[in-house]
Amino acid sequence: MFTILGTAVIIGAIYFLIKRKEARMVLFAAGLLMAIIAGKPMAAFTAFTERMSTPGLIEAILSVMGFAFVMKYTKCDQHLVKLVAGGLKKFNLILIPGATLATFAINIALPSAAGAAAAVGAILIPVLMGAGVSPAIAASAVMAGTFGSNLNVGSAHNPFIAEIAKVTAMDVVKVHAFAHVLSVVIIAISLTVIAKLLKETKGYEYIPEGEQDNSKLNLLYALMPVIPLVILVLGSTVFPKILMGVPAAMLIGVILTLIVTRSNPSEVTKSFFDGMGKAYGDIMGIIISAAVFVGGMNAIGLVEAFTDAMVSSPSVAKIAATFGPFLLAVITGSGDAATFAFNEAVTPFAEKFGVSQINMGSIALLGGALGRTMSPIAGAAIVCAGIAKVNPIELTKRNAPGIIIATIVSMFILL
């Protein structure tokens, strides 16, 4: 009986997520309801308390978002985009795949899909359209690269998986890095082929609207967003003696940015802590709510039933880990809720299915990210479509084949 009631609650939660209700509210309410049905209401509150103070998650996620806010305030993010766009203009033949790969690379340093889509799209989409590329392909090329943030060590999911597997976030990134890079290459090639088949690679006449941003590129400013990543990568590979945590790398990046840009120290400090607050409210909020949701599932016995069913058929577990978060992300426009909930509930038991916790967490992460990249209602898709003045569904049509292929290939690589 409890299993049936719990399943009904989950179906209701999915319904409300599809209706784009507040994800944190839906997850928390569903978890609390399941705990109450099971007669264990404190299970939901205990999960809330435990997750809201998880040290490894908080320090990485908050510092990364604080750094991102500083990059936005100092406009270093815009200079990075101009640097990349300037290089792309010289290689017209690879403009479409180059835009996808460039967005992917920039999104690693600026770990927000919608934020990267706005910063990159405002420059690259007009560049592509000015070269004769159709607006739909131009917007699709930028949208297709907006899952690069998963290679940022401090991006929310990496510390989350690391906490489950009891490893470092860099260890997690090393496991799924190849699958991520191969995925974006597959998607970029697929989109280029589709553009050729649809004859949308040239012939479009672009007439710029409004005032254009002709400010001069500052190379030092452009390098600031990648400083923390360079420190973290070098510290984990070439110079292990300088190995440091994500917060230290982000703070060093902020200090160097302050020196290079000569910005107002008070405003830079305010931006950093505003970003930290935003990260706790938005990202940690979903993680905490997902913990409550899974706490309710545990209380009502659904996690045990689910894992028992998956243990008897490991192939089902692998498909569920990949396409569960993927499909929900396509439908809801957000991969976070599904991915966090799946990793909280199932990934700790990954070894029962013959898969390591890092690999299962990574495929759930990539599946959710790719599903969101294909969704016509994702925030990044709406931003890109708005800049190009096309319907977001046009982006989905062009990106879907490559994303589906990349998802299947990634499943075989990681699982």
Tab-separated table of C-alpha atoms in Angstrom:
chain	number	residue	atom	x	y	z
A	1	MET	CA	0.000	0.000	0.000
A	2	PHE	CA	2.782	2.447	0.940
A	3	THR	CA	4.558	1.735	-2.349
A	4	ILE	CA	1.398	2.547	-4.337
A	5	LEU	CA	0.781	5.766	-2.389
A	6	GLY	CA	4.419	6.802	-2.712
A	7	THR	CA	4.361	6.187	-6.460
A	8	ALA	CA	1.223	8.322	-6.741
A	9	VAL	CA	2.968	11.170	-4.890
A	10	ILE	CA	5.981	10.953	-7.223
A	11	ILE	CA	3.733	11.017	-10.301
A	12	GLY	CA	2.050	14.095	-8.855
A	13	ALA	CA	5.447	15.731	-8.251
A	14	ILE	CA	6.484	15.062	-11.854
A	15	TYR	CA	3.184	16.548	-13.044
A	16	PHE	CA	3.782	19.772	-11.131
A	17	LEU	CA	7.397	19.951	-12.337
A	18	ILE	CA	6.150	19.634	-15.920
A	19	LYS	CA	3.723	22.457	-15.176
A	20	ARG	CA	6.836	24.475	-14.214
A	21	LYS	CA	5.832	24.972	-10.596
A	22	GLU	CA	8.639	25.976	-8.201
A	23	ALA	CA	10.933	22.907	-8.118
A	24	ARG	CA	12.032	23.422	-4.514
A	25	MET	CA	8.441	23.638	-3.328
A	26	VAL	CA	7.379	20.543	-5.288
A	27	LEU	CA	10.284	18.386	-4.076
A	28	PHE	CA	9.956	19.494	-0.447
A	29	ALA	CA	6.170	19.073	-0.369
A	30	ALA	CA	6.306	15.636	-2.017
A	31	GLY	CA	8.994	14.438	0.389
A	32	LEU	CA	7.139	15.708	3.442
A	33	LEU	CA	3.866	14.157	2.235
A	34	MET	CA	5.486	10.733	1.771
A	35	ALA	CA	7.083	10.950	5.210
A	36	ILE	CA	3.714	11.836	6.778
A	37	ILE	CA	1.970	8.952	4.967
A	38	ALA	CA	4.659	6.605	6.310
A	39	GLY	CA	4.075	7.955	9.825
A	40	LYS	CA	7.617	9.353	10.002
A	41	PRO	CA	7.276	13.128	9.438
A	42	MET	CA	10.591	13.826	11.182
A	43	ALA	CA	12.424	11.931	8.407
A	44	ALA	CA	11.760	14.866	6.072
A	45	PHE	CA	12.936	17.470	8.580
A	46	THR	CA	16.033	15.445	9.453
A	47	ALA	CA	16.978	15.204	5.764
A	48	PHE	CA	16.478	18.956	5.429
A	49	THR	CA	18.735	19.719	8.396
A	50	GLU	CA	21.486	17.311	7.403
A	51	ARG	CA	21.724	18.470	3.791
A	52	MET	CA	21.567	22.197	4.470
A	53	SER	CA	24.928	22.104	6.232
A	54	THR	CA	26.975	19.711	4.073
A	55	PRO	CA	30.465	21.321	4.124
A	56	GLY	CA	31.917	19.944	0.873
A	57	LEU	CA	28.933	21.103	-1.154
A	58	ILE	CA	28.467	24.538	0.330
A	59	GLU	CA	32.046	25.763	0.102
A	60	ALA	CA	32.486	24.783	-3.549
A	61	ILE	CA	29.098	25.825	-4.925
A	62	LEU	CA	28.895	29.168	-3.127
A	63	SER	CA	32.438	30.260	-3.963
A	64	VAL	CA	32.014	29.438	-7.666
A	65	MET	CA	28.819	31.461	-7.932
A	66	GLY	CA	30.408	34.326	-6.003
A	67	PHE	CA	33.282	34.361	-8.491
A	68	ALA	CA	30.807	34.300	-11.400
A	69	PHE	CA	29.055	37.380	-10.015
A	70	VAL	CA	32.406	39.186	-9.787
A	71	MET	CA	33.121	38.322	-13.440
A	72	LYS	CA	29.773	39.795	-14.391
A	73	TYR	CA	30.298	42.972	-12.359
A	74	THR	CA	33.783	43.601	-13.772
A	75	LYS	CA	32.616	42.653	-17.305
A	76	CYS	CA	35.501	40.192	-17.590
A	77	ASP	CA	33.005	37.615	-18.859
A	78	GLN	CA	32.167	39.869	-21.823
A	79	HIS	CA	35.835	40.300	-22.698
A	80	LEU	CA	36.310	36.520	-22.664
A	81	VAL	CA	33.431	36.124	-25.107
A	82	LYS	CA	34.841	38.869	-27.371
A	83	LEU	CA	38.232	37.157	-27.385
A	84	VAL	CA	36.692	33.871	-28.518
A	85	ALA	CA	34.335	35.525	-31.015
A	86	GLY	CA	37.203	37.453	-32.558
A	87	GLY	CA	39.048	34.203	-33.226
A	88	LEU	CA	35.958	32.543	-34.717
A	89	LYS	CA	35.433	35.342	-37.232
A	90	LYS	CA	38.695	34.363	-38.904
A	91	PHE	CA	37.536	30.802	-39.584
A	92	ASN	CA	34.264	31.055	-41.479
A	93	LEU	CA	34.292	27.387	-42.525
A	94	ILE	CA	34.034	26.144	-38.960
A	95	LEU	CA	31.817	28.943	-37.687
A	96	ILE	CA	28.880	26.715	-36.672
A	97	PRO	CA	30.749	23.939	-34.827
A	98	GLY	CA	33.210	26.547	-33.581
A	99	ALA	CA	30.382	28.519	-31.961
A	100	THR	CA	29.164	25.388	-30.157
A	101	LEU	CA	32.629	24.453	-28.928
A	102	ALA	CA	33.379	28.061	-27.949
A	103	THR	CA	30.159	28.308	-25.923
A	104	PHE	CA	31.006	24.999	-24.245
A	105	ALA	CA	34.475	26.255	-23.289
A	106	ILE	CA	33.182	29.607	-22.036
A	107	ASN	CA	30.434	27.888	-20.034
A	108	ILE	CA	33.131	25.989	-18.124
A	109	ALA	CA	34.457	29.292	-16.802
A	110	LEU	CA	31.014	30.909	-16.484
A	111	PRO	CA	28.987	28.058	-14.931
A	112	SER	CA	25.433	29.131	-15.650
A	113	ALA	CA	23.619	27.885	-18.733
A	114	ALA	CA	21.285	30.873	-19.042
A	115	GLY	CA	24.048	33.324	-18.082
A	116	ALA	CA	26.472	31.891	-20.623
A	117	ALA	CA	23.729	31.816	-23.260
A	118	ALA	CA	23.076	35.520	-22.695
A	119	ALA	CA	26.744	36.553	-22.613
A	120	VAL	CA	27.841	34.381	-25.540
A	121	GLY	CA	24.646	34.610	-27.561
A	122	ALA	CA	24.604	38.406	-27.555
A	123	ILE	CA	27.902	38.337	-29.472
A	124	LEU	CA	28.140	35.015	-31.319
A	125	ILE	CA	24.589	34.768	-32.649
A	126	PRO	CA	24.886	38.092	-34.550
A	127	VAL	CA	28.373	36.996	-35.733
A	128	LEU	CA	26.910	33.811	-37.250
A	129	MET	CA	23.916	35.601	-38.732
A	130	GLY	CA	26.216	38.253	-40.178
A	131	ALA	CA	28.104	35.431	-41.925
A	132	GLY	CA	24.857	34.314	-43.594
A	133	VAL	CA	23.916	31.514	-41.164
A	134	SER	CA	20.167	31.219	-40.509
A	135	PRO	CA	18.926	32.595	-37.151
A	136	ALA	CA	17.679	29.145	-36.069
A	137	ILE	CA	21.072	27.494	-36.652
A	138	ALA	CA	22.911	30.425	-35.053
A	139	ALA	CA	20.819	30.138	-31.889
A	140	SER	CA	21.071	26.332	-31.927
A	141	ALA	CA	24.868	26.471	-32.169
A	142	VAL	CA	25.134	28.551	-29.002
A	143	MET	CA	22.452	26.581	-27.138
A	144	ALA	CA	24.186	23.287	-27.981
A	145	GLY	CA	27.254	24.253	-25.964
A	146	THR	CA	25.541	25.307	-22.750
A	147	PHE	CA	26.409	22.187	-20.750
A	148	GLY	CA	30.122	22.908	-20.421
A	149	SER	CA	29.683	24.027	-16.814
A	150	ASN	CA	29.749	20.374	-15.725
A	151	LEU	CA	33.520	20.429	-16.291
A	152	ASN	CA	33.883	23.220	-13.738
A	153	VAL	CA	35.163	21.564	-10.560
A	154	GLY	CA	32.912	23.676	-8.361
A	155	SER	CA	29.765	23.297	-10.443
A	156	ALA	CA	27.022	22.017	-8.126
A	157	HIS	CA	26.820	18.413	-9.317
A	158	ASN	CA	30.522	17.571	-9.079
A	159	PRO	CA	30.873	18.224	-5.319
A	160	PHE	CA	27.515	16.503	-4.830
A	161	ILE	CA	28.685	13.295	-6.530
A	162	ALA	CA	32.066	13.599	-4.794
A	163	GLU	CA	30.317	13.740	-1.409
A	164	ILE	CA	28.467	10.494	-2.196
A	165	ALA	CA	31.555	8.684	-3.521
A	166	LYS	CA	33.895	10.115	-0.844
A	167	VAL	CA	36.346	11.486	-3.423
A	168	THR	CA	37.298	14.986	-4.579
A	169	ALA	CA	35.295	16.980	-7.095
A	170	MET	CA	38.302	16.903	-9.430
A	171	ASP	CA	38.183	13.083	-9.357
A	172	VAL	CA	34.571	13.254	-10.517
A	173	VAL	CA	35.404	15.638	-13.361
A	174	LYS	CA	38.231	13.365	-14.534
A	175	VAL	CA	35.773	10.473	-14.855
A	176	HIS	CA	33.179	12.219	-17.009
A	177	ALA	CA	35.366	14.763	-18.840
A	178	PHE	CA	35.916	12.604	-21.922
A	179	ALA	CA	32.202	11.806	-22.244
A	180	HIS	CA	31.352	15.498	-21.986
A	181	VAL	CA	33.916	16.579	-24.572
A	182	LEU	CA	32.948	13.780	-26.969
A	183	SER	CA	29.276	14.718	-26.527
A	184	VAL	CA	29.802	18.336	-27.518
A	185	VAL	CA	31.890	17.254	-30.535
A	186	ILE	CA	29.134	14.873	-31.657
A	187	ILE	CA	26.489	17.576	-31.238
A	188	ALA	CA	28.589	20.184	-33.079
A	189	ILE	CA	29.181	17.838	-36.028
A	190	SER	CA	25.519	16.793	-36.141
A	191	LEU	CA	24.324	20.402	-36.119
A	192	THR	CA	26.744	21.307	-38.922
A	193	VAL	CA	25.473	18.404	-41.061
A	194	ILE	CA	21.852	19.385	-40.399
A	195	ALA	CA	22.627	23.003	-41.311
A	196	LYS	CA	24.125	21.806	-44.595
A	197	LEU	CA	21.154	19.557	-45.356
A	198	LEU	CA	18.696	22.362	-44.612
A	199	LYS	CA	20.854	24.795	-46.623
A	200	GLU	CA	21.038	27.171	-43.658
A	201	THR	CA	24.785	27.778	-43.675
A	202	LYS	CA	24.703	30.810	-45.952
A	203	GLY	CA	22.411	33.241	-47.703
A	204	TYR	CA	20.801	34.921	-44.711
A	205	GLU	CA	20.969	38.710	-44.833
A	206	TYR	CA	21.474	40.103	-41.362
A	207	ILE	CA	20.588	43.716	-40.567
A	208	PRO	CA	21.843	44.712	-37.083
A	209	GLU	CA	19.334	46.361	-34.765
A	210	GLY	CA	20.116	48.994	-32.167
A	211	GLU	CA	23.477	50.121	-30.924
A	212	GLN	CA	26.328	47.645	-31.323
A	213	ASP	CA	28.937	47.020	-28.623
A	214	ASN	CA	32.223	48.166	-30.180
A	215	SER	CA	34.232	48.495	-26.982
A	216	LYS	CA	37.856	47.371	-27.253
A	217	LEU	CA	38.904	43.917	-26.111
A	218	ASN	CA	41.109	43.834	-23.010
A	219	LEU	CA	43.125	40.609	-23.073
A	220	LEU	CA	43.928	40.654	-19.342
A	221	TYR	CA	40.246	41.059	-18.511
A	222	ALA	CA	39.439	38.149	-20.826
A	223	LEU	CA	41.865	35.860	-19.018
A	224	MET	CA	40.454	36.458	-15.529
A	225	PRO	CA	37.479	34.021	-15.738
A	226	VAL	CA	39.782	31.063	-16.409
A	227	ILE	CA	42.337	31.781	-13.657
A	228	PRO	CA	40.683	29.586	-10.955
A	229	LEU	CA	40.280	26.695	-13.397
A	230	VAL	CA	43.944	26.890	-14.377
A	231	ILE	CA	44.955	26.862	-10.703
A	232	LEU	CA	42.772	23.850	-9.929
A	233	VAL	CA	43.861	21.841	-12.977
A	234	LEU	CA	47.557	22.553	-12.485
A	235	GLY	CA	47.286	21.770	-8.795
A	236	SER	CA	45.734	18.352	-9.452
A	237	THR	CA	48.074	17.379	-12.289
A	238	VAL	CA	51.339	19.241	-12.877
A	239	PHE	CA	52.034	20.862	-9.501
A	240	PRO	CA	50.455	18.732	-6.744
A	241	LYS	CA	52.239	20.804	-4.096
A	242	ILE	CA	49.969	23.755	-4.884
A	243	LEU	CA	46.825	21.627	-4.705
A	244	MET	CA	44.097	23.721	-3.092
A	245	GLY	CA	40.371	23.697	-2.626
A	246	VAL	CA	37.821	25.324	-4.902
A	247	PRO	CA	37.115	28.288	-2.548
A	248	ALA	CA	40.825	29.219	-2.368
A	249	ALA	CA	41.147	29.128	-6.167
A	250	MET	CA	38.039	31.296	-6.576
A	251	LEU	CA	39.238	33.821	-3.995
A	252	ILE	CA	42.632	34.079	-5.700
A	253	GLY	CA	40.760	34.695	-8.942
A	254	VAL	CA	38.736	37.467	-7.321
A	255	ILE	CA	41.864	39.130	-5.865
A	256	LEU	CA	43.693	39.028	-9.218
A	257	THR	CA	40.603	40.389	-10.969
A	258	LEU	CA	40.426	43.234	-8.466
A	259	ILE	CA	44.072	44.098	-9.153
A	260	VAL	CA	43.819	43.834	-12.948
A	261	THR	CA	40.525	45.693	-13.391
A	262	ARG	CA	41.136	48.211	-10.557
A	263	SER	CA	37.462	47.901	-9.687
A	264	ASN	CA	35.815	49.263	-6.556
A	265	PRO	CA	36.797	46.793	-3.783
A	266	SER	CA	33.531	47.372	-1.939
A	267	GLU	CA	31.445	46.576	-5.019
A	268	VAL	CA	33.539	43.517	-5.872
A	269	THR	CA	33.112	42.219	-2.320
A	270	LYS	CA	29.373	42.896	-2.459
A	271	SER	CA	29.090	41.078	-5.813
A	272	PHE	CA	30.968	38.051	-4.468
A	273	PHE	CA	28.745	37.660	-1.423
A	274	ASP	CA	25.598	38.386	-3.453
A	275	GLY	CA	26.624	35.494	-5.682
A	276	MET	CA	27.152	33.248	-2.666
A	277	GLY	CA	23.688	34.095	-1.385
A	278	LYS	CA	22.151	33.468	-4.789
A	279	ALA	CA	23.932	30.093	-4.968
A	280	TYR	CA	22.594	28.993	-1.581
A	281	GLY	CA	19.052	30.059	-2.380
A	282	ASP	CA	18.869	28.656	-5.902
A	283	ILE	CA	21.306	25.736	-6.135
A	284	MET	CA	21.601	24.571	-2.533
A	285	GLY	CA	17.855	25.107	-2.250
A	286	ILE	CA	17.229	22.441	-4.893
A	287	ILE	CA	19.788	20.091	-3.319
A	288	ILE	CA	18.167	20.456	0.104
A	289	SER	CA	14.668	19.982	-1.303
A	290	ALA	CA	15.832	16.909	-3.250
A	291	ALA	CA	17.197	15.494	0.027
A	292	VAL	CA	13.777	15.973	1.658
A	293	PHE	CA	12.149	14.279	-1.351
A	294	VAL	CA	14.467	11.274	-1.045
A	295	GLY	CA	14.029	11.277	2.740
A	296	GLY	CA	10.298	10.836	2.149
A	297	MET	CA	10.977	8.070	-0.377
A	298	ASN	CA	13.163	6.299	2.173
A	299	ALA	CA	10.537	6.644	4.873
A	300	ILE	CA	7.786	5.170	2.728
A	301	GLY	CA	10.022	2.370	1.409
A	302	LEU	CA	10.263	3.453	-2.232
A	303	VAL	CA	14.064	3.703	-2.378
A	304	GLU	CA	14.429	0.139	-1.102
A	305	ALA	CA	11.798	-1.138	-3.560
A	306	PHE	CA	13.377	0.774	-6.414
A	307	THR	CA	16.909	-0.459	-5.716
A	308	ASP	CA	15.734	-4.065	-5.264
A	309	ALA	CA	14.055	-3.923	-8.682
A	310	MET	CA	17.167	-2.446	-10.284
A	311	VAL	CA	19.522	-4.967	-8.641
A	312	SER	CA	17.618	-7.788	-10.348
A	313	SER	CA	18.202	-6.110	-13.726
A	314	PRO	CA	21.399	-3.989	-13.895
A	315	SER	CA	20.679	-3.024	-17.515
A	316	VAL	CA	17.494	-1.303	-16.344
A	317	ALA	CA	19.526	0.615	-13.767
A	318	LYS	CA	21.884	1.895	-16.461
A	319	ILE	CA	19.040	3.003	-18.732
A	320	ALA	CA	17.197	4.628	-15.808
A	321	ALA	CA	20.330	6.508	-14.714
A	322	THR	CA	20.777	7.913	-18.212
A	323	PHE	CA	17.310	8.512	-19.587
A	324	GLY	CA	15.394	9.194	-16.363
A	325	PRO	CA	17.090	12.576	-15.757
A	326	PHE	CA	17.326	13.129	-19.548
A	327	LEU	CA	13.587	12.816	-20.253
A	328	LEU	CA	12.496	14.796	-17.206
A	329	ALA	CA	14.955	17.548	-18.133
A	330	VAL	CA	13.548	17.727	-21.679
A	331	ILE	CA	10.021	17.997	-20.311
A	332	THR	CA	10.678	20.439	-17.464
A	333	GLY	CA	13.521	22.507	-18.936
A	334	SER	CA	15.741	21.843	-15.917
A	335	GLY	CA	18.101	18.947	-15.336
A	336	ASP	CA	18.897	19.849	-11.738
A	337	ALA	CA	15.813	18.573	-9.906
A	338	ALA	CA	15.818	15.140	-11.569
A	339	THR	CA	19.596	14.704	-11.401
A	340	PHE	CA	19.954	15.681	-7.751
A	341	ALA	CA	17.000	13.498	-6.741
A	342	PHE	CA	18.306	10.489	-8.685
A	343	ASN	CA	21.841	10.838	-7.338
A	344	GLU	CA	20.572	11.276	-3.795
A	345	ALA	CA	18.321	8.215	-3.988
A	346	VAL	CA	20.063	5.702	-6.263
A	347	THR	CA	23.748	6.541	-6.766
A	348	PRO	CA	24.787	5.538	-3.198
A	349	PHE	CA	23.732	1.978	-4.145
A	350	ALA	CA	25.433	1.997	-7.566
A	351	GLU	CA	27.846	-0.819	-6.719
A	352	LYS	CA	24.884	-3.175	-6.277
A	353	PHE	CA	24.243	-2.681	-10.007
A	354	GLY	CA	27.868	-3.334	-10.937
A	355	VAL	CA	28.630	0.370	-11.518
A	356	SER	CA	30.836	2.720	-9.506
A	357	GLN	CA	29.151	5.608	-7.709
A	358	ILE	CA	31.172	8.172	-9.668
A	359	ASN	CA	30.171	6.672	-13.017
A	360	MET	CA	26.491	6.382	-12.186
A	361	GLY	CA	26.419	9.894	-10.762
A	362	SER	CA	28.232	11.174	-13.837
A	363	ILE	CA	25.846	9.647	-16.376
A	364	ALA	CA	22.865	10.999	-14.441
A	365	LEU	CA	24.558	14.402	-14.483
A	366	LEU	CA	25.305	14.261	-18.215
A	367	GLY	CA	21.879	12.833	-19.056
A	368	GLY	CA	20.134	15.645	-17.213
A	369	ALA	CA	22.389	18.284	-18.775
A	370	LEU	CA	21.862	16.989	-22.315
A	371	GLY	CA	18.116	16.720	-21.778
A	372	ARG	CA	18.002	20.325	-20.613
A	373	THR	CA	20.090	21.383	-23.624
A	374	MET	CA	17.447	19.802	-25.883
A	375	SER	CA	14.455	21.296	-24.066
A	376	PRO	CA	12.566	24.137	-25.800
A	377	ILE	CA	11.483	25.573	-22.434
A	378	ALA	CA	14.938	25.721	-20.813
A	379	GLY	CA	15.984	29.215	-19.771
A	380	ALA	CA	19.061	29.137	-22.022
A	381	ALA	CA	16.955	28.074	-25.031
A	382	ILE	CA	14.536	30.947	-24.483
A	383	VAL	CA	17.457	33.393	-24.211
A	384	CYS	CA	19.122	32.160	-27.425
A	385	ALA	CA	15.835	32.045	-29.335
A	386	GLY	CA	15.003	35.559	-28.159
A	387	ILE	CA	18.300	36.954	-29.429
A	388	ALA	CA	17.824	35.254	-32.818
A	389	LYS	CA	14.078	36.020	-32.879
A	390	VAL	CA	12.989	32.446	-33.566
A	391	ASN	CA	10.732	29.926	-31.806
A	392	PRO	CA	12.673	27.854	-29.203
A	393	ILE	CA	11.229	24.647	-30.711
A	394	GLU	CA	13.355	25.349	-33.811
A	395	LEU	CA	16.458	24.901	-31.647
A	396	THR	CA	15.185	21.576	-30.339
A	397	LYS	CA	14.520	20.278	-33.861
A	398	ARG	CA	18.074	21.007	-34.953
A	399	ASN	CA	19.897	19.909	-31.806
A	400	ALA	CA	17.866	16.790	-30.961
A	401	PRO	CA	19.574	14.255	-33.287
A	402	GLY	CA	23.082	15.038	-32.069
A	403	ILE	CA	22.038	15.214	-28.411
A	404	ILE	CA	20.265	11.839	-28.523
A	405	ILE	CA	23.293	10.204	-30.188
A	406	ALA	CA	25.626	11.823	-27.646
A	407	THR	CA	23.472	10.558	-24.748
A	408	ILE	CA	23.545	6.967	-25.983
A	409	VAL	CA	27.303	7.088	-26.650
A	410	SER	CA	27.923	8.556	-23.197
A	411	MET	CA	25.913	5.783	-21.549
A	412	PHE	CA	28.210	3.167	-23.110
A	413	ILE	CA	31.327	5.138	-22.162
A	414	LEU	CA	30.427	5.694	-18.518
A	415	LEU	CA	28.441	2.535	-17.784
